[in-house]
Coordinates of C-alpha atoms and ligand atoms in Angstrom, one line a residue:
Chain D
X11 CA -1.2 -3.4 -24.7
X12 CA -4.3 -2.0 -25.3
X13 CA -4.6 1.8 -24.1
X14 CA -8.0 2.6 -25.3
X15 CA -9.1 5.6 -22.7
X16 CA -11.5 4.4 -20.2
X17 CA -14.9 5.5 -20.1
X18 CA -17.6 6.0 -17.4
X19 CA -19.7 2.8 -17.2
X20 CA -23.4 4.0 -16.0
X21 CA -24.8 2.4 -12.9
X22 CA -28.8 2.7 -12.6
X23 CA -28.3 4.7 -9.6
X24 CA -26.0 7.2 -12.1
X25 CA -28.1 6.0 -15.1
X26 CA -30.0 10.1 -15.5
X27 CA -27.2 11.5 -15.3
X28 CA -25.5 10.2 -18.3
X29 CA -28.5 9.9 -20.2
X30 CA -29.0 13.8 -19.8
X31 CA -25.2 14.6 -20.9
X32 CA -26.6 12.5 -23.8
X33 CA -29.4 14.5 -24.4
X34 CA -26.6 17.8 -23.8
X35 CA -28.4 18.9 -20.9
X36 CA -27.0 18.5 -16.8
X37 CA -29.2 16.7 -14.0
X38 CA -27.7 16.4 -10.8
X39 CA -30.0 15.1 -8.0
X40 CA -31.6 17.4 -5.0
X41 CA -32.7 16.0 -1.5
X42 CA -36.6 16.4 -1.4
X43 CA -35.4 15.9 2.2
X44 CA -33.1 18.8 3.7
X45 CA -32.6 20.8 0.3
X46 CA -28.7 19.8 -0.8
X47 CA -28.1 19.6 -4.0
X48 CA -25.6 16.4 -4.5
X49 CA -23.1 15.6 -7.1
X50 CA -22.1 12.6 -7.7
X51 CA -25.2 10.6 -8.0
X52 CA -25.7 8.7 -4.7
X53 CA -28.8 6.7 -3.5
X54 CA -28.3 8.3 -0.5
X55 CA -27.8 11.9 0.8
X56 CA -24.7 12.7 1.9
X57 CA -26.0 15.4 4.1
X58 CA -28.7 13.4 5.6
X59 CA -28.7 9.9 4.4
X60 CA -32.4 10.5 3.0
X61 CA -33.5 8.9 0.0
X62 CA -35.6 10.9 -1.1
X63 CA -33.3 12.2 -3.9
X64 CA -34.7 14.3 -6.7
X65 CA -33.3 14.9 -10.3
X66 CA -33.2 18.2 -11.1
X67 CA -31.7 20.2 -14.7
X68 CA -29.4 22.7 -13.7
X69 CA -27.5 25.1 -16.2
X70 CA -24.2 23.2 -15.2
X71 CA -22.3 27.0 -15.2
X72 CA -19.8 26.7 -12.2
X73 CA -16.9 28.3 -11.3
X74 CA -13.1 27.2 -11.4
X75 CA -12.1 25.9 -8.0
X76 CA -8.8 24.9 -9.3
X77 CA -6.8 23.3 -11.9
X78 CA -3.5 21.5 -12.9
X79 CA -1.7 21.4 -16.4
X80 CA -0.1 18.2 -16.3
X81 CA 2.9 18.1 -18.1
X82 CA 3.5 14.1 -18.0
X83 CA 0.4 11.9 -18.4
X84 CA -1.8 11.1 -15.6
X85 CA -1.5 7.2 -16.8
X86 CA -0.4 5.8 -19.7
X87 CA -4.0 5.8 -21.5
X88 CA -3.3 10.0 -22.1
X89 CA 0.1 9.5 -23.4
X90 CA -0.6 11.3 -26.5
X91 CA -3.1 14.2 -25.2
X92 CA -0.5 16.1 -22.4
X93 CA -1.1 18.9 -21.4
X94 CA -4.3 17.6 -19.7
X95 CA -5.9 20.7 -17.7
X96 CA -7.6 18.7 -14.9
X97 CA -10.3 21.0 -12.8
X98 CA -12.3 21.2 -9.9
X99 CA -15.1 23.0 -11.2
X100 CA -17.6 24.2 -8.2
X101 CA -20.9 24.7 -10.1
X102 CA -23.4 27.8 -9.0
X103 CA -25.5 25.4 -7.1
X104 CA -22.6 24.3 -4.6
X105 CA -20.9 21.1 -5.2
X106 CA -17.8 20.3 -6.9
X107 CA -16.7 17.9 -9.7
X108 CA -13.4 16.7 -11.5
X109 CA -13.3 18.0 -15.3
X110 CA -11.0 18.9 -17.8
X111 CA -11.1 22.6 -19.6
X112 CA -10.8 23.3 -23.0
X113 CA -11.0 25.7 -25.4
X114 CA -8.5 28.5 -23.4
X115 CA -5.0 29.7 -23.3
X116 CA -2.7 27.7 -20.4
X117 CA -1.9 31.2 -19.3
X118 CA -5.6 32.6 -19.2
X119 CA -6.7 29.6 -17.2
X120 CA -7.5 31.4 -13.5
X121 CA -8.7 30.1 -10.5
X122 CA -12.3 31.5 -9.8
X123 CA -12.7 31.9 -13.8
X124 CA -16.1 31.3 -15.1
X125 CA -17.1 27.8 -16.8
X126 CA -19.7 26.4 -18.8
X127 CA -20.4 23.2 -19.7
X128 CA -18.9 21.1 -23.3
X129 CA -21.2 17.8 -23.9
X130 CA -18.3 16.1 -25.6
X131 CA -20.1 13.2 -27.3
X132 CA -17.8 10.1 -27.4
X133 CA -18.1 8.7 -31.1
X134 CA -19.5 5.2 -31.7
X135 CA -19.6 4.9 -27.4
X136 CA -22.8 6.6 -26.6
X137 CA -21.0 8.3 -23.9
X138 CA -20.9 12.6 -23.7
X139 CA -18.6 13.4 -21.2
X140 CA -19.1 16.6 -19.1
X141 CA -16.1 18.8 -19.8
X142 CA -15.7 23.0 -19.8
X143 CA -14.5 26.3 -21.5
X144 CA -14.6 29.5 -20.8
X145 CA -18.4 31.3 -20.4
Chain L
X18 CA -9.8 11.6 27.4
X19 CA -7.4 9.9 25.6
X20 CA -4.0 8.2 26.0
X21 CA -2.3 8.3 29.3
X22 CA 1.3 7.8 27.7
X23 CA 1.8 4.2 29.3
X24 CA 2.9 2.7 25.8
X25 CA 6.4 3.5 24.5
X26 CA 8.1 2.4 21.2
X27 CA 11.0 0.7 22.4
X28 CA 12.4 -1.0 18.9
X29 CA 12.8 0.0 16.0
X30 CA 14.2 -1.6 12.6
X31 CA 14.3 0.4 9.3
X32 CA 15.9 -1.2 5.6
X33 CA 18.4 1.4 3.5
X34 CA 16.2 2.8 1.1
X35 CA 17.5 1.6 -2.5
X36 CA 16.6 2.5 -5.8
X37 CA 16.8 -1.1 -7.0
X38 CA 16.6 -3.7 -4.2
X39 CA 19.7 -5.8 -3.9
X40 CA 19.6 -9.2 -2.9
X41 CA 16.6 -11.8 -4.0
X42 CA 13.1 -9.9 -3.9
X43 CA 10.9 -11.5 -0.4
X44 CA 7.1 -12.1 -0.7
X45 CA 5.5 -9.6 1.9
X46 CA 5.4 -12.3 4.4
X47 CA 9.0 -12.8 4.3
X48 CA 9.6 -9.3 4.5
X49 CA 7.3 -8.9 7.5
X50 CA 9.3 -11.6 9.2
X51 CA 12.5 -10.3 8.7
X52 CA 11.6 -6.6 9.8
X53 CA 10.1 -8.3 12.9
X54 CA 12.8 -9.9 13.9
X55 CA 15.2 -6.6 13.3
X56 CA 12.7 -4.6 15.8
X57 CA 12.2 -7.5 18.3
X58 CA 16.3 -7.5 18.4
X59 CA 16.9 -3.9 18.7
X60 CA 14.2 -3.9 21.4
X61 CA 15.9 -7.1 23.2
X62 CA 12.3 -8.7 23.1
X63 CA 11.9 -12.2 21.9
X64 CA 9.1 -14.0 19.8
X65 CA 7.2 -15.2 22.8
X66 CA 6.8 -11.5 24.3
X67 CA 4.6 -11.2 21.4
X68 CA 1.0 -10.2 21.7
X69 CA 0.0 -7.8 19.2
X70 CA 0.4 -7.7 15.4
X71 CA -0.8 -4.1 13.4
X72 CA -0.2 -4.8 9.4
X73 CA -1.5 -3.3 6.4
X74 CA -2.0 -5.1 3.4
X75 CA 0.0 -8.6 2.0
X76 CA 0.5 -9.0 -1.7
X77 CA 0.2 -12.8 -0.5
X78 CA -3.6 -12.6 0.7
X79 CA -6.2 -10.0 0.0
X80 CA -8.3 -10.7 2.4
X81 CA -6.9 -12.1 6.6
X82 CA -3.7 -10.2 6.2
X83 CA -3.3 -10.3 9.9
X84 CA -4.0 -13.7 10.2
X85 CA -1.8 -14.4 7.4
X86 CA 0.9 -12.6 9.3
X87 CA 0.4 -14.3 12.4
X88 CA 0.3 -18.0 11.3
X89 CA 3.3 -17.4 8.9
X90 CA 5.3 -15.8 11.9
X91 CA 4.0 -18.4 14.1
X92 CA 2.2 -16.4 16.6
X93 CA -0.8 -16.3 18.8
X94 CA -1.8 -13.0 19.6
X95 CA -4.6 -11.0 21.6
X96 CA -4.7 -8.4 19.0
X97 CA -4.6 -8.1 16.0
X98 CA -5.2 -4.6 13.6
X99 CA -5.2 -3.9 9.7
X100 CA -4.8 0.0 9.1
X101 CA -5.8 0.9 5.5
X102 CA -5.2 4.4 5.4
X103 CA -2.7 4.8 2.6
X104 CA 0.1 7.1 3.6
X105 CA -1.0 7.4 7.0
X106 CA -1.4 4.0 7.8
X107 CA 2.1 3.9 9.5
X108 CA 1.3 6.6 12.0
X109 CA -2.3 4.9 12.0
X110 CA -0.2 1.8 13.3
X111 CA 1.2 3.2 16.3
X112 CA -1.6 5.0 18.3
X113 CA -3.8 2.1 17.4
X114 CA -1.0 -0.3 18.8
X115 CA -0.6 2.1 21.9
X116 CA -4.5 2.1 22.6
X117 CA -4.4 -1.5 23.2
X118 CA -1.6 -1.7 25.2
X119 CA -3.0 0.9 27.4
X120 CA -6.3 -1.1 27.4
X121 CA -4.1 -3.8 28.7
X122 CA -5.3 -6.2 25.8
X123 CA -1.7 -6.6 24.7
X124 CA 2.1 -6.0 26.0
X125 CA 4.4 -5.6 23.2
X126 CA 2.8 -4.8 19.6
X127 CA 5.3 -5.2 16.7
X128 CA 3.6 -3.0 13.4
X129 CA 5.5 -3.7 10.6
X130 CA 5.7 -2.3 6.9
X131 CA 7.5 -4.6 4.1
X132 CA 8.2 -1.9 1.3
X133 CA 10.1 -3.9 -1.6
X134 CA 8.8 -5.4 -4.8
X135 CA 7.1 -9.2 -4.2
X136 CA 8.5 -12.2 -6.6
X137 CA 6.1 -13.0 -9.6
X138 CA 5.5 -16.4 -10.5
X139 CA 7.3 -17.6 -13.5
X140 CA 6.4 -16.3 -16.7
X141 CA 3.5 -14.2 -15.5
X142 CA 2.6 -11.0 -17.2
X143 CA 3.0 -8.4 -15.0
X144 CA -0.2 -7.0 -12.9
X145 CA -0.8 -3.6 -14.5
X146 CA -3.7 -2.2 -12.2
X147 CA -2.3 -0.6 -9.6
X148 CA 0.1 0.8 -12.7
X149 CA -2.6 2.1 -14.4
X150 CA -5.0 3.3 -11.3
X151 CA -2.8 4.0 -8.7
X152 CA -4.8 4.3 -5.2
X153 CA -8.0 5.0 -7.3
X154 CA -10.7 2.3 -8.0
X155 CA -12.1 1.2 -11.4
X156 CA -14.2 -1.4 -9.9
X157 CA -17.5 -1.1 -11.4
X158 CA -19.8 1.5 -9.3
X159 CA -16.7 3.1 -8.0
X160 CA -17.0 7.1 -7.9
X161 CA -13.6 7.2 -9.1
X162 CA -14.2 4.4 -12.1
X163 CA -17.6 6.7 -13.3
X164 CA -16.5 10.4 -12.4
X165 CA -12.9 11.0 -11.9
X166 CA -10.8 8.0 -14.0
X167 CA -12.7 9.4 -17.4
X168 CA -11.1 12.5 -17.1
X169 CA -7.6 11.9 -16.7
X170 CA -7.8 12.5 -12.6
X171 CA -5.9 9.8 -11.5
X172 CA -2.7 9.7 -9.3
X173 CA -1.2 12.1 -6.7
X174 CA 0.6 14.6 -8.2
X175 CA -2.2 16.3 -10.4
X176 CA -4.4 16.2 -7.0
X177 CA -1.2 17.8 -5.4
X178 CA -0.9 20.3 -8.1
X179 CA -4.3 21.2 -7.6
X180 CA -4.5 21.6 -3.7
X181 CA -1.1 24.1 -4.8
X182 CA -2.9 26.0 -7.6
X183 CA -5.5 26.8 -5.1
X184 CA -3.2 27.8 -2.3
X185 CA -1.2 29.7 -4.7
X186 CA -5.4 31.5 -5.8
X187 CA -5.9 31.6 -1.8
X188 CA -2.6 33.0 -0.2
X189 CA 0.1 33.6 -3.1
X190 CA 2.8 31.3 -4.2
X191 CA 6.5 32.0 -3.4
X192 CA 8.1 28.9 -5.5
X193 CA 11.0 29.4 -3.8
X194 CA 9.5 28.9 -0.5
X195 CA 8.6 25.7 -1.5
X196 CA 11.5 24.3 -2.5
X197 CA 13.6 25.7 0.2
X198 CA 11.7 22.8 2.0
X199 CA 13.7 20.4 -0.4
X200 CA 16.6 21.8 -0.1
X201 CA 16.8 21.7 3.9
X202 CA 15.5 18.5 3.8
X203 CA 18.5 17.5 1.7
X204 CA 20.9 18.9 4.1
X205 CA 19.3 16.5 6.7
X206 CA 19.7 13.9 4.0
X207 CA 23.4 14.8 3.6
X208 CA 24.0 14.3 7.1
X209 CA 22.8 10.7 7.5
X210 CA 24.5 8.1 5.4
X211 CA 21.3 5.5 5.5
X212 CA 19.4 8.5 3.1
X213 CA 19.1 7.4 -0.7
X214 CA 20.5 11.0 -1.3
X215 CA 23.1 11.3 1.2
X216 CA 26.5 13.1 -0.6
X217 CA 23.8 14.6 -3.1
X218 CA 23.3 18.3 -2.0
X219 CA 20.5 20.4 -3.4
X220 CA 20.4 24.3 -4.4
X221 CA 16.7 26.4 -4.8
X222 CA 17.6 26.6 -8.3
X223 CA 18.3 22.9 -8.8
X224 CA 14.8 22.3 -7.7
X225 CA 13.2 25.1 -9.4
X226 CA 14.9 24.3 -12.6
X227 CA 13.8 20.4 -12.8
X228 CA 10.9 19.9 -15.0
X229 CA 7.8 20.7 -14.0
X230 CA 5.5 17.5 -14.0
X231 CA 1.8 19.2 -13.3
X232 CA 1.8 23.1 -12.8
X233 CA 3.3 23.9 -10.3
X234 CA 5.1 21.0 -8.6
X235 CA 8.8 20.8 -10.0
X236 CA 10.4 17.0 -10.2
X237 CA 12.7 17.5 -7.2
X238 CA 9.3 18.5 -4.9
X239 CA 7.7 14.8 -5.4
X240 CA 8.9 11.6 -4.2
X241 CA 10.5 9.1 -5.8
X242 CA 9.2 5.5 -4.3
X243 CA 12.4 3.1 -3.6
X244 CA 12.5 0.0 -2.1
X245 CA 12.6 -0.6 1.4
X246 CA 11.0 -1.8 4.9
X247 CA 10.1 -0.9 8.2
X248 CA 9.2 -2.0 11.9
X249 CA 8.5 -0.5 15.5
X250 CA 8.1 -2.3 18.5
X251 CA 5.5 -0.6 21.0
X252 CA 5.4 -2.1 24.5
X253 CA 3.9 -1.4 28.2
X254 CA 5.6 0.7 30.6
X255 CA 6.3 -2.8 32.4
X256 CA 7.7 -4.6 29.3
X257 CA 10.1 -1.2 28.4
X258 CA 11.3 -1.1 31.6
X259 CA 13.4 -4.2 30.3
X260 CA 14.5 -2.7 27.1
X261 CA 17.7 -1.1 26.1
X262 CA 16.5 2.0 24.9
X263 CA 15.2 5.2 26.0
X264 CA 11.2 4.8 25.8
X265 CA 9.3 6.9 23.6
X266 CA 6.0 7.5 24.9
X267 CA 2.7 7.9 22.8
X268 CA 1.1 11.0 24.4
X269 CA -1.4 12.1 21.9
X270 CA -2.8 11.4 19.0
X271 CA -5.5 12.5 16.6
X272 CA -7.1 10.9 13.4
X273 CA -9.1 12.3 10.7
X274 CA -10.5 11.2 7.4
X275 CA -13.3 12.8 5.3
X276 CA -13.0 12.2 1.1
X277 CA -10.9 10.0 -1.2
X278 CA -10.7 12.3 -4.2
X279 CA -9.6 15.7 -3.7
X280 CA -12.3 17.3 -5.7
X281 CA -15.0 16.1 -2.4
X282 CA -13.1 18.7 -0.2
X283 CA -15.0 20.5 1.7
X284 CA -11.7 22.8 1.7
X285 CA -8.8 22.0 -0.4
X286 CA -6.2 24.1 1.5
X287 CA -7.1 23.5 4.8
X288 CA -6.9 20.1 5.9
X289 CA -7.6 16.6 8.2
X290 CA -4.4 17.6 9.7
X291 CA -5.4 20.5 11.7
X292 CA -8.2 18.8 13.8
X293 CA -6.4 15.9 14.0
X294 CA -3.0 17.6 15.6
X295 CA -5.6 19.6 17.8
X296 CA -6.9 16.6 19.3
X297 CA -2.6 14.8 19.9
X298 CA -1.6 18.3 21.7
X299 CA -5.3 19.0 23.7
X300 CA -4.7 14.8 24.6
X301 CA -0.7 15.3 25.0
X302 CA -1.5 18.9 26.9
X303 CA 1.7 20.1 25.5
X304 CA 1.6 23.7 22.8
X305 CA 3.2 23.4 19.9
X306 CA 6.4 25.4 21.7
X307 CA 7.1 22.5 23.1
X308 CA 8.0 20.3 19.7
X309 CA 11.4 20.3 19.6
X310 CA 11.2 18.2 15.8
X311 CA 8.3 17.5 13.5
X312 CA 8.4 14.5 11.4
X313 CA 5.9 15.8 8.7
X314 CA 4.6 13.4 6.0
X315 CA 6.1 14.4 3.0
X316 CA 5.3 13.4 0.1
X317 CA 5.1 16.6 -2.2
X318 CA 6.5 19.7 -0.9
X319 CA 2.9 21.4 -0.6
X320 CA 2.2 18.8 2.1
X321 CA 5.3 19.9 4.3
X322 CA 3.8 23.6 3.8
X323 CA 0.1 22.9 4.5
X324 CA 1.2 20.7 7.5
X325 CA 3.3 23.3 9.1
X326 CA 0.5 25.7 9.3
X327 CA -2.7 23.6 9.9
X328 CA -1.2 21.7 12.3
X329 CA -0.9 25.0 14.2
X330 CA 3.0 25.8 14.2
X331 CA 2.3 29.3 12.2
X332 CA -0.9 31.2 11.3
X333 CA -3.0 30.0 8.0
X334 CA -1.3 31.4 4.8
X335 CA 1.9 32.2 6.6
X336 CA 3.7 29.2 6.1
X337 CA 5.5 30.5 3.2
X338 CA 7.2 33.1 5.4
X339 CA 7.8 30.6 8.0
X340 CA 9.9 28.3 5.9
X341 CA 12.0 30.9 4.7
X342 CA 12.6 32.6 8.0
X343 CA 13.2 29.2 9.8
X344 CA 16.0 27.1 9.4
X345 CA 14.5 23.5 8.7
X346 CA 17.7 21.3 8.7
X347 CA 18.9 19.3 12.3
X348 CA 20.8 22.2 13.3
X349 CA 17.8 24.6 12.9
X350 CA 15.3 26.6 15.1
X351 CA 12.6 24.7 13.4
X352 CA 13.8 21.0 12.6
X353 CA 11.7 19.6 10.0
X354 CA 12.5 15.3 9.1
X355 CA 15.9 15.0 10.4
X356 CA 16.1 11.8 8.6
X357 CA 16.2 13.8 4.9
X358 CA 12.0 13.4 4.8
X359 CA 10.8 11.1 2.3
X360 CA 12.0 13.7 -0.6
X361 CA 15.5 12.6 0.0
X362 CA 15.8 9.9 2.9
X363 CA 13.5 7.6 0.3
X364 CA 10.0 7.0 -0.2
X365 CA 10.1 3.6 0.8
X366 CA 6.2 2.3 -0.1
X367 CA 4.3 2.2 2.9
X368 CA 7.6 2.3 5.0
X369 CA 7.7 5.6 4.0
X370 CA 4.9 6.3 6.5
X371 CA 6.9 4.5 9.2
X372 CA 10.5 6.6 8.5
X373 CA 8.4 9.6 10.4
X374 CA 7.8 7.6 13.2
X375 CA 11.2 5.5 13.3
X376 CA 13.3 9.2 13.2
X377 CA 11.4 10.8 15.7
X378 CA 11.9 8.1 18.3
X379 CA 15.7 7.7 17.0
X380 CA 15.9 11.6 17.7
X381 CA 14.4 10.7 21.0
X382 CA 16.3 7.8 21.8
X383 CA 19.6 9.8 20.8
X384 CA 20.5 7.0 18.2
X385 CA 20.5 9.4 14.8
X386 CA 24.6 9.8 13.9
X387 CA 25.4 12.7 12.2
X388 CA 22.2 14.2 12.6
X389 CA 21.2 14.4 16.3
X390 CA 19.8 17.1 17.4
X391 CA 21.6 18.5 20.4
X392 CA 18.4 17.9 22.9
X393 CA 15.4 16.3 21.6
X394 CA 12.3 15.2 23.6
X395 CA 9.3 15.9 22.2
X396 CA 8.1 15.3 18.3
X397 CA 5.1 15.9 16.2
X398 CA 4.6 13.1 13.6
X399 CA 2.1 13.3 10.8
X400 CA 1.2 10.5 8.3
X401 CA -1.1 11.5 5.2
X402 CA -2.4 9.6 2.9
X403 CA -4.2 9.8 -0.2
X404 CA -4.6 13.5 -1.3
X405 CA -4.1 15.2 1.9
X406 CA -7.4 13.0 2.4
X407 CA -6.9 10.9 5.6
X408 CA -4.4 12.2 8.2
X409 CA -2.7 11.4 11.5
X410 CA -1.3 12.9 14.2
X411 CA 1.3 11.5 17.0
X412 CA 3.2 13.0 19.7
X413 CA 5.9 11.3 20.9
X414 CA 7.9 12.0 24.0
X415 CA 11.1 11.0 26.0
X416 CA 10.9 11.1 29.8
Ligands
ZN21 ZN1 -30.5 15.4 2.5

């Protein structure tokens, strides 16, 4: 059985996105329409439908909206990496995404806490994935 | 607007919940059949009254599951519904089945929900997605394949954990709170033999002291899926006057959907399940005073405890106090799944859904054993599915 972790697989409406992470920097697109800023990447707006959306660089700094420590893999391809501390991290422009956090204490891990972003660069994959630590 | 309460369940069929199925394993077909035929008995309504069919999906066909359904039970029918709302498909069932009896499209509506493992064919390796995935997608261009999958986000108890991590941030966290709702349920559970943990009884501490799978759900506050089946029978008033039963009228419902991962919330404490019971009891024009059992979707304790205040029965962040100053069990001031809940009755798959529905109307019909409630006319079912995600709301009544 082959348990090799899965990895995002870029669609060209996502495509910017992962080639910033790449690049360590965060782009999440903007309507040029009503203003929202939208995460994931869409073609659409989900506030408005436009598409008229916009990539823009952001810092990627968010908050901690909240979190588990799971104690027993997720599924059986993080067998060997439990805990995983899953997040919701709600960056400082609004919306939300799924993460994990590293680099802090299970028991200084607080709802609220401020993140910033860890371009952890997948070896040999050309993939960074977005993850978080403590600011 | 709304239902007028002209459609009644008037059969019911439910399978023991088992740990390991006894007995050959039924494709889904076979299963649908047989929990057809179970309702249409208990209702003392025949094949031919037939003229509605509400399924959910058919390990047989992915695509014309209703049609699948009908040809392999032989029937021709005026309508004919998929609900696809994960753990609130069941209660999605029912007011959809209602709706077109009171449109007068259909007469009797059997929704049915096979919950055991399907045969494999001979020598096939055994299909590891849903293993691996769960509810989530990896279908290339899924959100979930790209953003949440990669990390590790996959399955319902971490998404549970989290919507518990922030209501613990939001209102405080009295563990013991929640798994008094465990432990009541078990009493419930003790009192009706069909329950996969009838004889078992719980304790607080026997909850609080099983290991924690993701921070800060315990073992004993998730549920353990079982094998297992179920079937209602909904009919006009016309049709149920020639049943056995007591009819169980539809009076309200409410529906409401809005994400598929958790991490979309718009709020992750305060949930589909609130505008969706204000809509059943505004359409029913009942107050929640006048519940005398809810029949709340439980999958994780933290469901139980959001349910019980967004659906309105005590103020936002107070349902901690609630549950330890109410008395949840049959017997109670606040009954709360009579049946045992899916925490100890059995999570049987889908069926699971359906056990809500199939205890209030048996509370109703004043067919539960050892657990009727003294008097019982009213109940508020909810189904939920995904991660609190999509939600449902019935009210049923006796006349
Ligand atoms: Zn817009």
């Amino acid at each position: 059985m082959n348990f090799e972790k899965p990895l995002p697989l870029a669609t060209p409406t996502s495509q910017p996105f992962w080639e910033a992470l790449t690049r360590h920097e965060v782009q999440i697109q903007q309507c040029g329409d009503c203003g929202a800023w939208i995460y994931y990447p869409r073609a659409f707006c989900s506030k408005c439908l436009s598409p008229e959306l916009e990539w823009k660089e952001i810092s990627g700094r968010g908050t901690l909206y909240s979190f588990t420590i799971a104690r027993r893999p997720t599924a059986p391809f993080w067998a060997d990496d439990v805990p995983q501390l899953i997040a919701v991290v709600e960056l400082d422009e609004g919306p939300r995404l799924t993460s994990t956090l590293c680099n802090v204490e299970e028991s200084d891990i607080r709802v609220g806490m401020r993140l910033q972003p860890l371009f952890d660069d997948v070896s040999d994959k050309g993939v960074t994935m977005l993850r978080y630590e403590p600011e | 607007m709304g239902l007028q309460g002209s459609a009644a369940i008037v059969g019911i069929a439910e399978l023991k919940p088992e740990k390991k199925p006894t007995g050959p394993e039924k494709f889904s077909i076979e299963q649908w059949a047989q929990l057809a035929r179970l309702a249409l008995l208990d209702a003392g309504l025949s094949h031919g009254d037939v003229n509605g069919l509400v399924t959910s999906f058919v390990m047989e066909s992915a695509m014309l599951a209703p049609a699948t359904v009908a040809e392999y039970l032989g029937m021709e029918v005026n309508y004919a519904e998929y609900v696809d709302l994960g753990g609130a498909t069941a209660a999605g069932m029912i007011w959809r089945a209602a709706s077109a009896i009171e449109l007068g499209i259909a007469d009797v509506v059997v929704c049915a929900l096979p919950g055991a493992m399907t045969p494999q064919p001979p020598g096939a390796p055994p299909a590891m997605d849903g293993w691996l995935y769960g509810a989530s997608s990896n279908a290339y261009g899924s959100p979930q394949a790209e953003f949440e999958i990669p990390y590790g986000n996959i399955a319902q108890n971490s998404g549970y954990a989290q919507i518990a991590n922030r209501y613990a941030a939001e209102f405080g966290y009295d563990a013991r709170a929640l798994a008094k709702i465990a432990v009541d349920q078990r009493t419930n559970a003790c009192a009706n033999p069909e329950a996969l943990f009838y004889g078992k009884p719980l304790t607080i501490d026997d909850v609080l002291n099983s290991p924690m799978i993701a921070d800060p759900l315990h073992m004993l506050e998730i549920v353990m899926p079982v094998s297992g089946g179920a079937a209602v029978v909904l009919a006009s008033r016309e049709k149920a006057a020639q049943t056995p039963h007591r009819p169980v009228w539809l009076t309200g419902f409410g529906e409401r959907l809005a994400f598929k991962t958790h991490t979309y919330a718009a709020d992750l404490v305060r949930t589909p399940i609130g505008p969706a019971s204000d809509t059943a009891f505004a359409m029913a024009g009942l107050s929640r005073q006048e519940v005398d059992m809810v029949s709340i979707y439980d999958c994780y304790t933290i469901a139980v405890l959001l349910a019980i205040e967004d659906a309105g029965f005590c103020a936002k962040g107070e349902g901690m106090d609630f549950v330890n100053s109410h008395d949840l069990t049959f017997e109670g001031d606040f009954p709360c799944n009579t049946h045992g809940g899916q925490l100890s009755f059995g999570q049987t798959g889908m069926a699971g859904g359906l056990s809500h529905v199939t205890e209030g109307a048996r509370q109703i019909m004043g067919r539960a054993a050892d657990n009727q409630m003294t008097r019982c006319d009213t109940v508020f079912v909810s189904g939920n599915g995904g991660i609190m995600s999509e939600q449902v709301a019935l009210i049923l009544r006796g006349d």
